[in-house]
PDB file of C-alpha atoms in Angstrom:
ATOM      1  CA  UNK W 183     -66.577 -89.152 176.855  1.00  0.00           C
ATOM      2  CA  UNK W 184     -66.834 -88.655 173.078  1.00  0.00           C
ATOM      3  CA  UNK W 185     -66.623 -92.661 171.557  1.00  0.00           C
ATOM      4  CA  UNK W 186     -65.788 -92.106 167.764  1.00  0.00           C
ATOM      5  CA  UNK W 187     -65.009 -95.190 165.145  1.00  0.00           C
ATOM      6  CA  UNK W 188     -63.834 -96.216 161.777  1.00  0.00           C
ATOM      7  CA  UNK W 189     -65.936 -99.404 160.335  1.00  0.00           C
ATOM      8  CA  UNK W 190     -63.906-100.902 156.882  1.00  0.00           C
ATOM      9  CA  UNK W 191     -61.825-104.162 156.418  1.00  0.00           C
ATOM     10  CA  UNK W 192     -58.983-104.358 156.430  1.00  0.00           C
ATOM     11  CA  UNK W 193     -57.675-101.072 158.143  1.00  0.00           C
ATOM     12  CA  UNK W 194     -54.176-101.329 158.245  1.00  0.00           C
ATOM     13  CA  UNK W 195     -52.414 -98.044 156.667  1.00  0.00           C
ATOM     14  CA  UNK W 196     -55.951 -95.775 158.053  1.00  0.00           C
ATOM     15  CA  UNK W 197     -54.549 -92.531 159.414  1.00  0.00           C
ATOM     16  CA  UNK W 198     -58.137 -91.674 160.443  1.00  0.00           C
ATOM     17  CA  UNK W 199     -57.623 -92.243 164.436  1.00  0.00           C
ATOM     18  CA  UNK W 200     -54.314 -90.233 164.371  1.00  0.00           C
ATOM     19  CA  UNK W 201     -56.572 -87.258 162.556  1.00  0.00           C
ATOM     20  CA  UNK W 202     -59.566 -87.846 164.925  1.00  0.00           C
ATOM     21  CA  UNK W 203     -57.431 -87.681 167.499  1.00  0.00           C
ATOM     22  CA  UNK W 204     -55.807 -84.368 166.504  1.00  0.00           C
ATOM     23  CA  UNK W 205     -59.461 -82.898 166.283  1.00  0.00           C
ATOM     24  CA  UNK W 206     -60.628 -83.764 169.932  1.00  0.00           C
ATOM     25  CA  UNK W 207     -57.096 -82.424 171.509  1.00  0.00           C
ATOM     26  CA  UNK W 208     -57.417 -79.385 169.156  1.00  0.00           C
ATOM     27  CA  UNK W 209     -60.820 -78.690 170.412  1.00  0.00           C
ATOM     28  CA  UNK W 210     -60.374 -79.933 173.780  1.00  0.00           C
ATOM     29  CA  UNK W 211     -62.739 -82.846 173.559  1.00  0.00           C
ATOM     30  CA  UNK W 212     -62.299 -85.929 175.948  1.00  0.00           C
ATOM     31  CA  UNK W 213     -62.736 -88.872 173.506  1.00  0.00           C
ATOM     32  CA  UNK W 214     -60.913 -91.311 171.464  1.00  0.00           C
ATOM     33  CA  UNK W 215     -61.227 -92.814 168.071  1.00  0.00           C
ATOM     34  CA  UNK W 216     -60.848 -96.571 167.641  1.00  0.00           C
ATOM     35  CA  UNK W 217     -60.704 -98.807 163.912  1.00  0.00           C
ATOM     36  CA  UNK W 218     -63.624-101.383 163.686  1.00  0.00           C
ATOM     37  CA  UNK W 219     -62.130-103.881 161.150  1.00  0.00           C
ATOM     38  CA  UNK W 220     -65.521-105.893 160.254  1.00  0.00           C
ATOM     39  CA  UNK W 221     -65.401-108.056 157.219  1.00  0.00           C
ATOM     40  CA  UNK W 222     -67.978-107.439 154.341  1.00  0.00           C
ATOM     41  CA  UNK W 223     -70.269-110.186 155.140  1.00  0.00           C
ATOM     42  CA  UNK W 224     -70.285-109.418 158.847  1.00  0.00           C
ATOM     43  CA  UNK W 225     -73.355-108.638 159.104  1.00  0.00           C
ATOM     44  CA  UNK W 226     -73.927-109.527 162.993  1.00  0.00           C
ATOM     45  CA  UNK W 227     -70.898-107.922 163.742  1.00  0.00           C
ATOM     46  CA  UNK W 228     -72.143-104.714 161.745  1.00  0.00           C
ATOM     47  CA  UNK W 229     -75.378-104.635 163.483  1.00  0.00           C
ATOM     48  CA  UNK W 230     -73.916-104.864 167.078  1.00  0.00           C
ATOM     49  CA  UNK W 231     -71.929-101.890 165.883  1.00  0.00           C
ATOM     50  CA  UNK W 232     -74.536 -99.527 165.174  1.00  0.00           C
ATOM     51  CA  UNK W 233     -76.666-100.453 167.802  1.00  0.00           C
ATOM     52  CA  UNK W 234     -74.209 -99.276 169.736  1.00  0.00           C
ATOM     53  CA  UNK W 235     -74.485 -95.810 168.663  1.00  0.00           C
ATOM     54  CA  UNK W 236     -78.408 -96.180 167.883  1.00  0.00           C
ATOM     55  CA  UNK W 237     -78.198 -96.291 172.749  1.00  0.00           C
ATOM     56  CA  UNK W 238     -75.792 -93.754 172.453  1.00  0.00           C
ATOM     57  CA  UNK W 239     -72.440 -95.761 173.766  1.00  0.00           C
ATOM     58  CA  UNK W 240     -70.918 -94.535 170.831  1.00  0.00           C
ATOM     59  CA  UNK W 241     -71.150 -91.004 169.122  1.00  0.00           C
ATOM     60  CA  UNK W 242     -70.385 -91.666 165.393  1.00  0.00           C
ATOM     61  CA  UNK W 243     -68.771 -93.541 163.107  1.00  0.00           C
ATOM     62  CA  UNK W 244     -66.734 -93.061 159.886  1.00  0.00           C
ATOM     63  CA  UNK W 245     -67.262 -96.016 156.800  1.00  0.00           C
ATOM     64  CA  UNK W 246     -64.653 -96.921 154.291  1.00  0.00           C
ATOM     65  CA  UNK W 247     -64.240 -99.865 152.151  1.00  0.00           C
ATOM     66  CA  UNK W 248     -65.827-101.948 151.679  1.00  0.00           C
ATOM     67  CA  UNK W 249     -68.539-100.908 153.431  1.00  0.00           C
ATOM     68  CA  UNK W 250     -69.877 -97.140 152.146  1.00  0.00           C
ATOM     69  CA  UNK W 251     -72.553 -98.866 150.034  1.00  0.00           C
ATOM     70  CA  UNK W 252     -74.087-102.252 151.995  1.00  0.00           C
ATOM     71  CA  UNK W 253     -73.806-100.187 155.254  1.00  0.00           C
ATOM     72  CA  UNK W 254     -76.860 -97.844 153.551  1.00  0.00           C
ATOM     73  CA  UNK W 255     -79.316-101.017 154.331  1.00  0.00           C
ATOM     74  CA  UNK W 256     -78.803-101.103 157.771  1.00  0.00           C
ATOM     75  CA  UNK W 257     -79.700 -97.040 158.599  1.00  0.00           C
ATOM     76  CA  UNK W 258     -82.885 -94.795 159.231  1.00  0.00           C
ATOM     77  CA  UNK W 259     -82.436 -92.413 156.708  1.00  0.00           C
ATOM     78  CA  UNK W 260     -79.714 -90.727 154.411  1.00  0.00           C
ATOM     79  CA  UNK W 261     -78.986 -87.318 153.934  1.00  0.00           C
ATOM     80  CA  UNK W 262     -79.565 -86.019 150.298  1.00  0.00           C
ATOM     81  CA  UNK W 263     -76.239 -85.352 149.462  1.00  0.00           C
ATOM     82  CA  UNK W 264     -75.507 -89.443 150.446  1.00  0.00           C
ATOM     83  CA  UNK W 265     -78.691 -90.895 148.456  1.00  0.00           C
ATOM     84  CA  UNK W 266     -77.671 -89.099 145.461  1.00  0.00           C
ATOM     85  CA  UNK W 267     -74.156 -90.678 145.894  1.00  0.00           C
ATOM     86  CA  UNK W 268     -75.128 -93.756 146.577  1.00  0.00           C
ATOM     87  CA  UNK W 269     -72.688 -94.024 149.356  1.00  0.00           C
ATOM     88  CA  UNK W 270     -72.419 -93.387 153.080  1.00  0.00           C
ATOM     89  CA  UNK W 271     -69.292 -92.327 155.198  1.00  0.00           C
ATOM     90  CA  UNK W 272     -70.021 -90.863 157.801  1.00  0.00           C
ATOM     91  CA  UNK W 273     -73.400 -92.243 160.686  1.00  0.00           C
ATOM     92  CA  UNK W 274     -74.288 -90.061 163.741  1.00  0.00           C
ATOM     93  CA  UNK W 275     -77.585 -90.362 165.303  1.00  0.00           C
ATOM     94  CA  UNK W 276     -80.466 -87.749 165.748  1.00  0.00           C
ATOM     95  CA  UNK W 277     -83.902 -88.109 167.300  1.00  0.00           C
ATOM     96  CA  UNK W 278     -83.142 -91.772 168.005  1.00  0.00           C
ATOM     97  CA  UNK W 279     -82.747 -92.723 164.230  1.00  0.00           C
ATOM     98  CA  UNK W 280     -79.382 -93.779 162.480  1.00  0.00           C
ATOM     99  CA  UNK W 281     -78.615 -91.187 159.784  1.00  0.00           C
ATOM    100  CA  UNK W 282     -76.411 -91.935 156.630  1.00  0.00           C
ATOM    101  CA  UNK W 283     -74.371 -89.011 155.433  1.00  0.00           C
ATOM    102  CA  UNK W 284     -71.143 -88.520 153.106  1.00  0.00           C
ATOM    103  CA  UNK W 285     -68.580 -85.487 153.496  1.00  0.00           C
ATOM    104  CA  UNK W 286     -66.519 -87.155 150.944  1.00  0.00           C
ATOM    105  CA  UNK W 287     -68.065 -85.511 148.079  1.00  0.00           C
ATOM    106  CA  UNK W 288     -67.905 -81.629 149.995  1.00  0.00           C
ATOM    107  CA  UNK W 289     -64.198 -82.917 151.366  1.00  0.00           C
ATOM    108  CA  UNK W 290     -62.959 -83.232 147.637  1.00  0.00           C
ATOM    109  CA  UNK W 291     -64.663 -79.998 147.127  1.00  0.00           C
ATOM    110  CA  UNK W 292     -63.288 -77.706 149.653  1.00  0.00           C
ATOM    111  CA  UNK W 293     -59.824 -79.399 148.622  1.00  0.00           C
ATOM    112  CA  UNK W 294     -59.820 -78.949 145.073  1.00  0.00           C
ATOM    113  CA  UNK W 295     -60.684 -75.573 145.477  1.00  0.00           C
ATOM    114  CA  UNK W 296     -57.840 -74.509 147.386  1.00  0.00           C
ATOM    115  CA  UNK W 297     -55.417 -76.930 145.012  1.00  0.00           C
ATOM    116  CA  UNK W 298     -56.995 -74.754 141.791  1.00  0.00           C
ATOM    117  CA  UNK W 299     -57.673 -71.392 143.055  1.00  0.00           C
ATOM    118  CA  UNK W 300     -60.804 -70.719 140.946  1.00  0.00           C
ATOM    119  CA  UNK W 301     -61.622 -73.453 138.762  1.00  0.00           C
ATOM    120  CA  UNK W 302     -60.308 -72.803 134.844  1.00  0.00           C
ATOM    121  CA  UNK W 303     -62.153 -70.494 133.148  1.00  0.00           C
ATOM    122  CA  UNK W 304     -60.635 -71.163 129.381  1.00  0.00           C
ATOM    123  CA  UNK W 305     -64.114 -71.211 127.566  1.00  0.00           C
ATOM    124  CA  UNK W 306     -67.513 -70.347 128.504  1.00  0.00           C
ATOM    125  CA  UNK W 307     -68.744 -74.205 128.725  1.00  0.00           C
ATOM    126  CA  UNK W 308     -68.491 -76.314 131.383  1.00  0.00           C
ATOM    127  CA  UNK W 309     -64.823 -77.101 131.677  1.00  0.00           C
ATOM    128  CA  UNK W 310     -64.179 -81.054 131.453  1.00  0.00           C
ATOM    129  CA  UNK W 311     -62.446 -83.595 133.854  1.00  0.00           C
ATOM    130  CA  UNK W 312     -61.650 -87.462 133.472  1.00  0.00           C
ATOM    131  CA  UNK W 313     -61.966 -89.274 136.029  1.00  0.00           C
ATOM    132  CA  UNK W 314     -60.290 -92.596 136.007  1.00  0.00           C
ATOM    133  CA  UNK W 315     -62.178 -95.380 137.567  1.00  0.00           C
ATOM    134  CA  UNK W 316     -65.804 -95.868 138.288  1.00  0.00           C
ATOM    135  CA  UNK W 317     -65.540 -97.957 142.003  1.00  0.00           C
ATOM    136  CA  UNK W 318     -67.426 -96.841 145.242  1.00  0.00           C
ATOM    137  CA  UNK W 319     -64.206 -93.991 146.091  1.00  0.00           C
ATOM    138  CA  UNK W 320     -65.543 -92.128 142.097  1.00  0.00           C
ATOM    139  CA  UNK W 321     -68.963 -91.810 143.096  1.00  0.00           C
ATOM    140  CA  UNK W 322     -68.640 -89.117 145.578  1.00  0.00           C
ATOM    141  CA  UNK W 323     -65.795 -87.251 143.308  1.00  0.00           C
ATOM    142  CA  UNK W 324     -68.274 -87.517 140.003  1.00  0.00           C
ATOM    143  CA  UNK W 325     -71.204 -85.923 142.102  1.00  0.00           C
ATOM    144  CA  UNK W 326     -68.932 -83.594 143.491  1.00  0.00           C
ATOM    145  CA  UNK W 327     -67.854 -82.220 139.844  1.00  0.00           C
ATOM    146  CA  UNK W 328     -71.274 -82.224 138.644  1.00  0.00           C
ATOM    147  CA  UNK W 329     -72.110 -80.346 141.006  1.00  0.00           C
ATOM    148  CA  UNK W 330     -69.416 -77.847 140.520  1.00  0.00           C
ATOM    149  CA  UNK W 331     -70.534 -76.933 137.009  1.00  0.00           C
ATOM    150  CA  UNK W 332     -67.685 -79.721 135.613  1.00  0.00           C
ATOM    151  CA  UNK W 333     -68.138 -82.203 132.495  1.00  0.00           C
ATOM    152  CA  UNK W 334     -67.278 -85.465 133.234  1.00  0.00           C
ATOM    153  CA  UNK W 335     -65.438 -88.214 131.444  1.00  0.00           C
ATOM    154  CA  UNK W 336     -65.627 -91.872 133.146  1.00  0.00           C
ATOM    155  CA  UNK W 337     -62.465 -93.981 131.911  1.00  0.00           C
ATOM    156  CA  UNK W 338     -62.477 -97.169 133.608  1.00  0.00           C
ATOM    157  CA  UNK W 339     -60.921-101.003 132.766  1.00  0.00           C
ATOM    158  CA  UNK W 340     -65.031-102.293 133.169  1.00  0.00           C
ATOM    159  CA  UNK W 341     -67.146 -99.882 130.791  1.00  0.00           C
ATOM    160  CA  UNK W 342     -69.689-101.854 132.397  1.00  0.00           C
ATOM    161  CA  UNK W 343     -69.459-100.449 135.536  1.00  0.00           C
ATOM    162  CA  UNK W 344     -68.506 -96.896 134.247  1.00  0.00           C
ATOM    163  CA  UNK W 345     -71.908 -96.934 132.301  1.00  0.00           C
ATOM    164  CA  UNK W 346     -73.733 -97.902 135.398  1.00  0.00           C
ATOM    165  CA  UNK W 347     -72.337 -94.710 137.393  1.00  0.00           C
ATOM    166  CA  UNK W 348     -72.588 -92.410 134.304  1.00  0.00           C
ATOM    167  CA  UNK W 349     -76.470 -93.091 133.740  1.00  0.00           C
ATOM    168  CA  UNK W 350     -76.933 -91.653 137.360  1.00  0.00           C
ATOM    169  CA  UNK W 351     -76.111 -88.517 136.517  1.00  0.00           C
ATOM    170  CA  UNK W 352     -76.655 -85.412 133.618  1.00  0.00           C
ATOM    171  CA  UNK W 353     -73.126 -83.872 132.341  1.00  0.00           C
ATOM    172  CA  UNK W 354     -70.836 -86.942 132.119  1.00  0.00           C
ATOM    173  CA  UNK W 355     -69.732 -89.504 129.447  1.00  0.00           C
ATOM    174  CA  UNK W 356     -67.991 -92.872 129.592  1.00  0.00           C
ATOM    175  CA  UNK W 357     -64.867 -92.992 127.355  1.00  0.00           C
ATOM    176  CA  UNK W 358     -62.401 -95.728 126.648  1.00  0.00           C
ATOM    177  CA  UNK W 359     -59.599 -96.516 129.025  1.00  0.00           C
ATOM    178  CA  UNK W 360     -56.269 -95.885 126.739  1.00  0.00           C
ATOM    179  CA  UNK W 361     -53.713 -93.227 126.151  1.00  0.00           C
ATOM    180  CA  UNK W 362     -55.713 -91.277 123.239  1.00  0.00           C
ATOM    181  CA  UNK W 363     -58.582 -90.779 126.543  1.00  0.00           C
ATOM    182  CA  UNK W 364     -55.877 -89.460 128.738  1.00  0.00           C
ATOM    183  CA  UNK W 365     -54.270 -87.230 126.238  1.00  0.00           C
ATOM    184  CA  UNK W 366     -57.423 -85.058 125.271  1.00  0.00           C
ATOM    185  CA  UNK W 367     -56.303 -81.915 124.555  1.00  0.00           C
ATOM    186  CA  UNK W 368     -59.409 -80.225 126.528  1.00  0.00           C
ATOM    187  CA  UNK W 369     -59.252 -82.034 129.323  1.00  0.00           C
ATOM    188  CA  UNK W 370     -58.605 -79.642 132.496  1.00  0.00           C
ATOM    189  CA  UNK W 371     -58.782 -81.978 135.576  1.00  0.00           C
ATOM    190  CA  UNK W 372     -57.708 -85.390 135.974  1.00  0.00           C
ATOM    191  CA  UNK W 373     -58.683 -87.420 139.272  1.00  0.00           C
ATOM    192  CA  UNK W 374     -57.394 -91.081 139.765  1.00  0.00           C
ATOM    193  CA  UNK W 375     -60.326 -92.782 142.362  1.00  0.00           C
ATOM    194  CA  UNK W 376     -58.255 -96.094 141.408  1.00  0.00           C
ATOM    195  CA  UNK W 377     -56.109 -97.517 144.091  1.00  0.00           C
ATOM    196  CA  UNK W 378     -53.392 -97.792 141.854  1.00  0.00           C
ATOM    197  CA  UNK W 379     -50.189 -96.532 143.218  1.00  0.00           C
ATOM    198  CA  UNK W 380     -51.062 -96.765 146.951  1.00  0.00           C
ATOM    199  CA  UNK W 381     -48.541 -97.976 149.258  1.00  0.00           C
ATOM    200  CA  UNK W 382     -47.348-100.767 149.516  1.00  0.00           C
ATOM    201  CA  UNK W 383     -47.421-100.421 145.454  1.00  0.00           C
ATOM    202  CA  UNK W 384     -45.919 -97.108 144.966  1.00  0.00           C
ATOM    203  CA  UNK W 385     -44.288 -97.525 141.990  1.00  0.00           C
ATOM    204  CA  UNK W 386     -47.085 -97.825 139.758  1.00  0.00           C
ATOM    205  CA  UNK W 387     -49.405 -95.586 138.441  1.00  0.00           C
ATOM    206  CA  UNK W 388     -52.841 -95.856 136.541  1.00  0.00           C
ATOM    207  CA  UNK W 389     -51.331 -94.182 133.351  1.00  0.00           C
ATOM    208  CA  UNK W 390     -49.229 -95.440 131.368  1.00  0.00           C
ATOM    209  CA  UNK W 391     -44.973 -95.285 131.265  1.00  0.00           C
ATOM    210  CA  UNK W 392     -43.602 -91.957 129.828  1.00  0.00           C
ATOM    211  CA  UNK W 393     -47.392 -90.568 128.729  1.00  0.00           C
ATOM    212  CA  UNK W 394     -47.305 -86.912 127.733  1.00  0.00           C
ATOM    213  CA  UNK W 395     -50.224 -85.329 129.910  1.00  0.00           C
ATOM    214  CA  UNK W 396     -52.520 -82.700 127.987  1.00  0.00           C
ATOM    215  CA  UNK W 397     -50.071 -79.619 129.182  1.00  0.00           C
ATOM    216  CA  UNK W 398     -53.222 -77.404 130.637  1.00  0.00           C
ATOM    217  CA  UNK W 399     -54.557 -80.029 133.047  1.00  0.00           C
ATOM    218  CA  UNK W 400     -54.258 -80.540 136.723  1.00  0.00           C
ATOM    219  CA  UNK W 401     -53.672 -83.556 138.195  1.00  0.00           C
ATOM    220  CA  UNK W 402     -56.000 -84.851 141.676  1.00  0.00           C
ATOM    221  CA  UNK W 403     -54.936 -88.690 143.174  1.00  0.00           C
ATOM    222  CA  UNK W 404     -57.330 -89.232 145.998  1.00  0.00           C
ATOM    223  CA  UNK W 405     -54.870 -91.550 147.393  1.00  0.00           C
ATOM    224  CA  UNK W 406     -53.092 -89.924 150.108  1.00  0.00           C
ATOM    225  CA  UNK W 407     -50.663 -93.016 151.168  1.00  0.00           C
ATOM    226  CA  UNK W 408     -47.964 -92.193 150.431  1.00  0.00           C
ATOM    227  CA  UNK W 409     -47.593 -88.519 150.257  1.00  0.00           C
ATOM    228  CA  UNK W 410     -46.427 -88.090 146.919  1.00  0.00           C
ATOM    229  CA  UNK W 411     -47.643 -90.925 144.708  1.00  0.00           C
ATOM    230  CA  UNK W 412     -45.725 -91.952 141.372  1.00  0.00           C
ATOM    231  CA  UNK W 413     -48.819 -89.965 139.258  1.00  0.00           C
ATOM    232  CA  UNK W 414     -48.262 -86.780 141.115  1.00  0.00           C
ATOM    233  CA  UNK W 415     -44.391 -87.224 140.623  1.00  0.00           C
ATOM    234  CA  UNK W 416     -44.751 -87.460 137.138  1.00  0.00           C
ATOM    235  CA  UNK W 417     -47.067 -84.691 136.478  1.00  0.00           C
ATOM    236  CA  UNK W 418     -45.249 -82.368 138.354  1.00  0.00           C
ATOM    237  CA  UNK W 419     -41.871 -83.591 136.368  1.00  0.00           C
ATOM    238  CA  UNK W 420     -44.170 -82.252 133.693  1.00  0.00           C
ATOM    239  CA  UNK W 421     -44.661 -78.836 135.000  1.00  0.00           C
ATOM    240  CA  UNK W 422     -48.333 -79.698 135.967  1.00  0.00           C
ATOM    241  CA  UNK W 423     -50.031 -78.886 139.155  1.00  0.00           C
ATOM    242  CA  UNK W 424     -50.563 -82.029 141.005  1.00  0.00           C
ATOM    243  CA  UNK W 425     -51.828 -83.291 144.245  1.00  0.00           C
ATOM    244  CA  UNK W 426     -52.490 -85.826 146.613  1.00  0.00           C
ATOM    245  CA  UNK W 427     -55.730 -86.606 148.170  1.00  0.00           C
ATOM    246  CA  UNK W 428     -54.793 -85.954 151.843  1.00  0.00           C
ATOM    247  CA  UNK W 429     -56.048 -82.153 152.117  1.00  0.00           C
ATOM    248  CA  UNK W 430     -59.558 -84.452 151.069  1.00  0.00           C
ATOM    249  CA  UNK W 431     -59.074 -86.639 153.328  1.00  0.00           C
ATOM    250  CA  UNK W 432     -58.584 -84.194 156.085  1.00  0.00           C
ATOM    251  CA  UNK W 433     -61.076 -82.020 155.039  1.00  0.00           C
ATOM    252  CA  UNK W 434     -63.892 -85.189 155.419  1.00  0.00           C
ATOM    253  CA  UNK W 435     -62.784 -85.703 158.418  1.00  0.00           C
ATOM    254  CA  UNK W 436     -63.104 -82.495 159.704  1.00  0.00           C
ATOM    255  CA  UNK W 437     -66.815 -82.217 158.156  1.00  0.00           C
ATOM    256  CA  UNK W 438     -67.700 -85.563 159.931  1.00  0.00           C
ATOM    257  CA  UNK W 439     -66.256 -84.524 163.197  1.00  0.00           C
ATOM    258  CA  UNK W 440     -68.616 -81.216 163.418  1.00  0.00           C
ATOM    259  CA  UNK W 441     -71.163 -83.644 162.663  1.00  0.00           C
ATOM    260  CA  UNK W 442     -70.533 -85.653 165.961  1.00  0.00           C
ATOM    261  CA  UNK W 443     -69.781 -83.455 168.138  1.00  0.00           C
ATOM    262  CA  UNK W 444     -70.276 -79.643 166.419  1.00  0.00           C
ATOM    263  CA  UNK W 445     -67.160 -78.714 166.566  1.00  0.00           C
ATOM    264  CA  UNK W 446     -65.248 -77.594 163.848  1.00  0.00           C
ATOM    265  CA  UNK W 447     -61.678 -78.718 164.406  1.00  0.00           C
ATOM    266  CA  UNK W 448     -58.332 -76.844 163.111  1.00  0.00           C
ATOM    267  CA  UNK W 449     -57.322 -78.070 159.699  1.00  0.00           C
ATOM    268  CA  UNK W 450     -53.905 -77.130 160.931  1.00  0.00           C
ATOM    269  CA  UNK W 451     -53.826 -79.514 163.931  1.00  0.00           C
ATOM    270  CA  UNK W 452     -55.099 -82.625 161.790  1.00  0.00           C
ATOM    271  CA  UNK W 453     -52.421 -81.966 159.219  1.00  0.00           C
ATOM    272  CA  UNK W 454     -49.861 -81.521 161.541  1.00  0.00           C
ATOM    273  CA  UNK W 455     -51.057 -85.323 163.006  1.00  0.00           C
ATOM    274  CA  UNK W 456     -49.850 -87.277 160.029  1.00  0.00           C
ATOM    275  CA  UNK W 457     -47.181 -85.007 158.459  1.00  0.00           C
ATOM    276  CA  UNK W 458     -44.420 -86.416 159.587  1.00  0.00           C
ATOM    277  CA  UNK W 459     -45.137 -90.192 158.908  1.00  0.00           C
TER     278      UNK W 459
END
């Protein structure tokens, strides 16, 4: 039987078993996926974990906050994509050795994609995005658009810590955190990696009241919970495409499960999992 696992703290609104679970009916797996809520200095509790699937007793395991970056210490090796993030999600094992790899940053991808068609084309330069925030969830999204031929603006409330993630990488820029920033009239793509507006706070949003949004961009809020967050709401009010992150999140997961078990699992199914909730 396929043993699957989610290690973060705390895990209370995770619809990752309900998605993992889709994947192994849809592809007629025998498994189940279970939440391992371990808090951050843990670390006993962290090691029994992986040992576990360093024997084999369990096949994988997913990481979320706020453990993507001090997990890293504890593995064999990362995967390329996950050292130049800086961040791991996703652990299998292969040729006895605890690997470190992240499907966020090709999750986003394959979602924002289908969200924009073909991504806009309105000069000959690298088109730009701001992203807001500079915490552990912006490090896989900022790789992701550098990768993608993007620009990238960093506004975040500690320019400290924006700084820190910017120097990592060619293409991107820190900029202050206030409305002039999020009204640049050449800004094409705007992704929140803040947790600002996610349930049980749904009311707020990371920009401020009434803010006029640049009228070409497109609006990306990798939270997914709830479904339509008070940022997307608003941009849409304003006639902007605008989405949630939950095509991202299902499209990591997906990516992670074919890592475990090589599989790929119907997008479909997983969706269909959490729809209605």
């Amino acid at each position: 039987m396929i043993k699957l696992g989610l290690i973060g703290y705390p895990l209370g609104h995770s619809l990752s078993p309900r998605i993992h679970d889709a994947a192994l009916q849809a592809c007629g797996l025998e498994g189940e996926y279970d939440p391992f809520p371990i808090r951050l200095d843990d670390t006993q509790e962290l090691n029994n974990l992986l040992s576990c699937v360093r024997t084999g007793e369990i096949t994988g395991l997913n990481v979320t906050i706020p453990h993507k970056q001090n997990v890293m210490q504890f593995l064999d090796e990362l995967t390329p994509t996950a050292q130049a993030i800086g961040a791991v999600n996703t652990i299998h094992r292969r040729d006895n050795k605890l690997i470190g790899d992240n499907t966020d940053a090709p999750g986003f991808l394959s979602d924002l994609h289908r969200f924009l068609g073909e991504k806009p084309s309105s000069s000959a330069h690298r088109p730009l995005s701001l992203v807001l925030g500079a915490g552990g969830a912006a490090r896989a999204i900022v790789y992701a658009l550098v990768q993608d031929g993007w620009d990238v603006s960093i506004a975040a409330r500690r320019l400290e810590q924006a700084d820190e993630l910017a120097g990592q990488f060619e293409h991107i820029s820190t900029v202050e955190w206030g409305v002039q920033t999020f009204q640049a009239p050449n800004i094409e793509l705007i992704v929140n990696t803040t947790p600002v507006g996610m349930t049980p706070n749904i009311d707020q949003s990371p920009l401020p009241e009434n803010i006029v949004l640049p009228k070409q961009a497109a609006i990306y809020d990798l939270i997914y919970n709830p479904h339509e967050t008070k940022l997307v709401r608003d941009a849409r009010a304003q006639g902007l495409q605008a989405t949630t992150g939950l095509g991202m999140l299902i499209d990591q997961a997906a990516l992670a499960f074919e890592i475990w078990t090589g599989y790929s699992p119907s997008r479909e199914m997983m969706r269909s999992a959490i729809d209605n909730l």
